[in-house]
Coordinates of C-alpha atoms in Angstrom, one line a residue:
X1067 CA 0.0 0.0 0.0
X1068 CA 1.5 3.5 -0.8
X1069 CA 2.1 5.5 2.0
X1070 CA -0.4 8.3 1.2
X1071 CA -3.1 5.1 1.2
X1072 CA -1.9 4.5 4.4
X1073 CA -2.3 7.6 5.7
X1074 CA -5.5 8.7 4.5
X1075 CA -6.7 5.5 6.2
X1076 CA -4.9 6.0 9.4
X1077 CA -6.5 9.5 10.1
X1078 CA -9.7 8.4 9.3
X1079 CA -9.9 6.3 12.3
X1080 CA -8.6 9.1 14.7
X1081 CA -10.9 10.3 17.0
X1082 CA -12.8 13.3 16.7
X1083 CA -11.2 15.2 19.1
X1084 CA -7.9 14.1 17.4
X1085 CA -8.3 14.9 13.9
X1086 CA -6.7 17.7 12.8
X1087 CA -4.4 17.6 15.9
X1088 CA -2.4 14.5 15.4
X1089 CA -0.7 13.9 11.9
X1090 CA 1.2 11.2 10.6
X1091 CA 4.1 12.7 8.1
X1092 CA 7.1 10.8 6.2
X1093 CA 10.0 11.7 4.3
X1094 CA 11.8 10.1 1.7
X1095 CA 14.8 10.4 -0.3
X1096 CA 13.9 9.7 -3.9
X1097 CA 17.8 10.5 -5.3
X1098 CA 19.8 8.9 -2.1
X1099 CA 18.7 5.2 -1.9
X1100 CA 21.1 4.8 1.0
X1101 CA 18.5 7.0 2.6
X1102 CA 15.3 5.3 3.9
X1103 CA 14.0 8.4 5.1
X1104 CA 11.7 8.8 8.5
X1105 CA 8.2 8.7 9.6
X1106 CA 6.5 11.2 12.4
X1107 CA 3.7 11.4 14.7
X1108 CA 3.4 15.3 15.1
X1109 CA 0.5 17.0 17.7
X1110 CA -0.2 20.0 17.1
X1111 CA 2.6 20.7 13.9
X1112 CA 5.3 19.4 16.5
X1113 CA 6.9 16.0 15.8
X1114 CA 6.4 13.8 18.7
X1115 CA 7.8 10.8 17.6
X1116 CA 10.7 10.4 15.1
X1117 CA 10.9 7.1 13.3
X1118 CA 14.4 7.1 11.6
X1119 CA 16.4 4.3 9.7
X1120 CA 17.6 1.8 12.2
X1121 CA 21.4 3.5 12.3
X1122 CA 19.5 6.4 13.9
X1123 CA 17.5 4.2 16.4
X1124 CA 15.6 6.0 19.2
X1125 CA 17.3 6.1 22.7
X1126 CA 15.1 8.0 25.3
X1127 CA 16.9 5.9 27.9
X1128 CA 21.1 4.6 27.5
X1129 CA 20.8 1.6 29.7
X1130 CA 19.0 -0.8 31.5
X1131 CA 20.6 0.0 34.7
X1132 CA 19.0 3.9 33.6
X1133 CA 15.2 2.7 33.4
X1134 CA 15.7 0.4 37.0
X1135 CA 16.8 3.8 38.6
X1136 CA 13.8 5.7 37.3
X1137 CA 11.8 6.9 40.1
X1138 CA 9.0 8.0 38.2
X1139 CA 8.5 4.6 36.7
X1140 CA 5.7 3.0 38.7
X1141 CA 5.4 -0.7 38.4
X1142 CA 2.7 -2.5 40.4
X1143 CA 3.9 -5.8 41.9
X1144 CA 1.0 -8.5 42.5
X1145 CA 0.9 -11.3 44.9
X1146 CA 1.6 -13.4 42.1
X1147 CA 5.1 -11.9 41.7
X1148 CA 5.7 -12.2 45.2
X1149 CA 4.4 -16.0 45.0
X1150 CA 6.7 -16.4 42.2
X1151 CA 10.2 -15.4 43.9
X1152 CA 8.9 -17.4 47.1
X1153 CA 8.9 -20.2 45.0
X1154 CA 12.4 -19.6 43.6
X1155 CA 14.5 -19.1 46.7
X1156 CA 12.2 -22.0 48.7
X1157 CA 11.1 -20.0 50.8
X1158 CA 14.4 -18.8 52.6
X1159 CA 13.6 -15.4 52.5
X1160 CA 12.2 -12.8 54.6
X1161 CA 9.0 -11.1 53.9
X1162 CA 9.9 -7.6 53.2
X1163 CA 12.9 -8.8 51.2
X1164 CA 10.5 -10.8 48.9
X1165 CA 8.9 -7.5 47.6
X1166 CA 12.1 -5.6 46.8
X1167 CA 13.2 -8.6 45.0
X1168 CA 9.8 -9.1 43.1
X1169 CA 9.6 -5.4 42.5
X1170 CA 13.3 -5.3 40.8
X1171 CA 12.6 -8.4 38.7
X1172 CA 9.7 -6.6 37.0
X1173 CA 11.2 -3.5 36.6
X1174 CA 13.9 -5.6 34.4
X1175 CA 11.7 -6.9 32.6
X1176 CA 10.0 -3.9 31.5
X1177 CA 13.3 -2.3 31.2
X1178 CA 14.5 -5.4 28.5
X1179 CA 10.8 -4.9 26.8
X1180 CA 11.5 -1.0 26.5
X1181 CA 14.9 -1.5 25.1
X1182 CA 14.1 -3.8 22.4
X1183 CA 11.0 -1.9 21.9
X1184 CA 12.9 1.5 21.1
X1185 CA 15.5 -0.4 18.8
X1186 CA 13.0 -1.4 16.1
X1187 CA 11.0 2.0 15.0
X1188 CA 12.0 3.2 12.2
X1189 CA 10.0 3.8 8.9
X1190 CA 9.9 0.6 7.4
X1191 CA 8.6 -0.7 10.7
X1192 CA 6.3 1.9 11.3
X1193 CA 4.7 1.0 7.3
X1194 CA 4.0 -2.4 8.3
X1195 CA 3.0 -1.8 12.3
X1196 CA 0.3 0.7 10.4
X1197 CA -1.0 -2.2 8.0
X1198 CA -1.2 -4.5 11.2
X1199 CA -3.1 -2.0 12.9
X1200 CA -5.6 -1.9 10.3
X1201 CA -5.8 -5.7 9.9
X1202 CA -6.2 -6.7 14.2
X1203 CA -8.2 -5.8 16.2
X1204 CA -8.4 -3.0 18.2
X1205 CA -8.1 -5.4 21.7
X1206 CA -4.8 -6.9 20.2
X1207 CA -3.5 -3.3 19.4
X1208 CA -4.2 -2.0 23.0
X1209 CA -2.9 -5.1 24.5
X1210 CA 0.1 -5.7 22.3
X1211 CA 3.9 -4.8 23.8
X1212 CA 4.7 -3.1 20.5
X1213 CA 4.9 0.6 21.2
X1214 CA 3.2 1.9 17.6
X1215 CA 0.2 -0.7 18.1
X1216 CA -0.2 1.1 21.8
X1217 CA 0.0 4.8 20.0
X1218 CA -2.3 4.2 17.2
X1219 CA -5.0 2.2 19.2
X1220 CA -5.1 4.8 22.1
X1221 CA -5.7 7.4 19.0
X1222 CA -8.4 5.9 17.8
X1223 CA -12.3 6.6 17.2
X1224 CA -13.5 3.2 18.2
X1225 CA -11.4 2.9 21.8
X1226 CA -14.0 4.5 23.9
X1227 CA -14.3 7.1 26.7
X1228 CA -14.9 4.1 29.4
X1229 CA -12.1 1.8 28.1
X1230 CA -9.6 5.0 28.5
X1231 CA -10.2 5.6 31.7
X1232 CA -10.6 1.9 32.6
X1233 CA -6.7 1.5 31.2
X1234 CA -4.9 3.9 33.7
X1235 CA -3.1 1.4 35.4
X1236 CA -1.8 -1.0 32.4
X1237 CA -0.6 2.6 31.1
X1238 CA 1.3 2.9 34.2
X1239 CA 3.8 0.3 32.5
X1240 CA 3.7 1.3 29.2
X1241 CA 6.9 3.2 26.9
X1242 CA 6.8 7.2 28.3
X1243 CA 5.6 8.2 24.9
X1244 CA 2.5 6.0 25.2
X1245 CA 1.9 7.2 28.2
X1246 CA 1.8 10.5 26.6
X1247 CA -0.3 9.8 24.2
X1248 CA -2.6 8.2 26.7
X1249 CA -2.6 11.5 28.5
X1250 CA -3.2 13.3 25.2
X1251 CA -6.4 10.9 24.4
X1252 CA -7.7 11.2 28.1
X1253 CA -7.9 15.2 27.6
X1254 CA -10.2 15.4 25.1
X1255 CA -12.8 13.3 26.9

């Protein structure tokens, strides 16, 4: 599909309050085929979120050990995570010490699931993300660890007004520009 296609059929499914206000935009070198060129999600005429050629891949964090020391990244922990390193270390670990541990496993793992997250956007990735998006479902989109599923989903006209507000704590864990486009979508209700 060309990407003006594309396009025209990814606004059409922006919300309302959205149209007009988010745009998606791409660039291409037609003379430099060494050049892939880049994709953006722009609100408001600014470029959110630059999808470059994957020698320009996009850091908004250097390392793992970065994202762990985080303190505004909140990450719920569950009795199930606790039950989980209680069953690892046989139960030879205090109680208070079991949470800390629990709490820095997930954080890992969302820290590993940001990082290889981040590493593949770029334009080619973005084109076939987008013709995903229009072939799943919109549940798969929202739930998927892919960050431009999570972006395009939380943009569109048929997530509703109760599911948004519903989804405040799975956003909790999601990329920081998901989040902000959460943020963005939950204004306009």
């Amino acid at each position: 599909m060309s990407w003006s296609k594309l396009k025209q059929q990814l606004e059409s499914f922006l919300c309302p309050a959205l149209s007009g206000k988010v745009e998606y935009r791409a660039s291409s070198y037609r003379y430099l085929p060494d050049k892939s060129g880049s994709c953006y999600i722009s609100v408001d005429k600014k470029n959110v979120l630059n999808m470059n050629d994957r020698t320009n891949s996009i850091r908004w964090y250097l390392t793992e050990q970065e994202i762990k020391n985080d303190s505004e990244l909140q990450i719920p922990i569950h009795p199930e995570d606790i039950e989980a390193v209680r069953k690892d270390s046989k139960g030879n670990i205090p109680e208070d010490r079991l949470i800390v541990i629990a709490r820095s496993r997930k954080i890992s793992k969302v820290a590993k699931e940001l990082l290889s997250a981040q590493m593949s956007l770029s334009k080619s990735n973005f084109i076939v993300i987008a013709n995903k998006f229009l072939s799943t479902s919109i549940e798969e989109s929202i739930e998927s660890d892919d960050i431009l599923l999570n972006i395009l989903a939380l943009v569109d006209r048929r997530v509703g007004k109760k599911r948004i507000l519903n989804m405040s704590e799975k956003m909790q864990l999601k990329h920081p520009i998901v989040q902000y486009f959460y943020e963005l979508r939950r204004s306009t209700l």
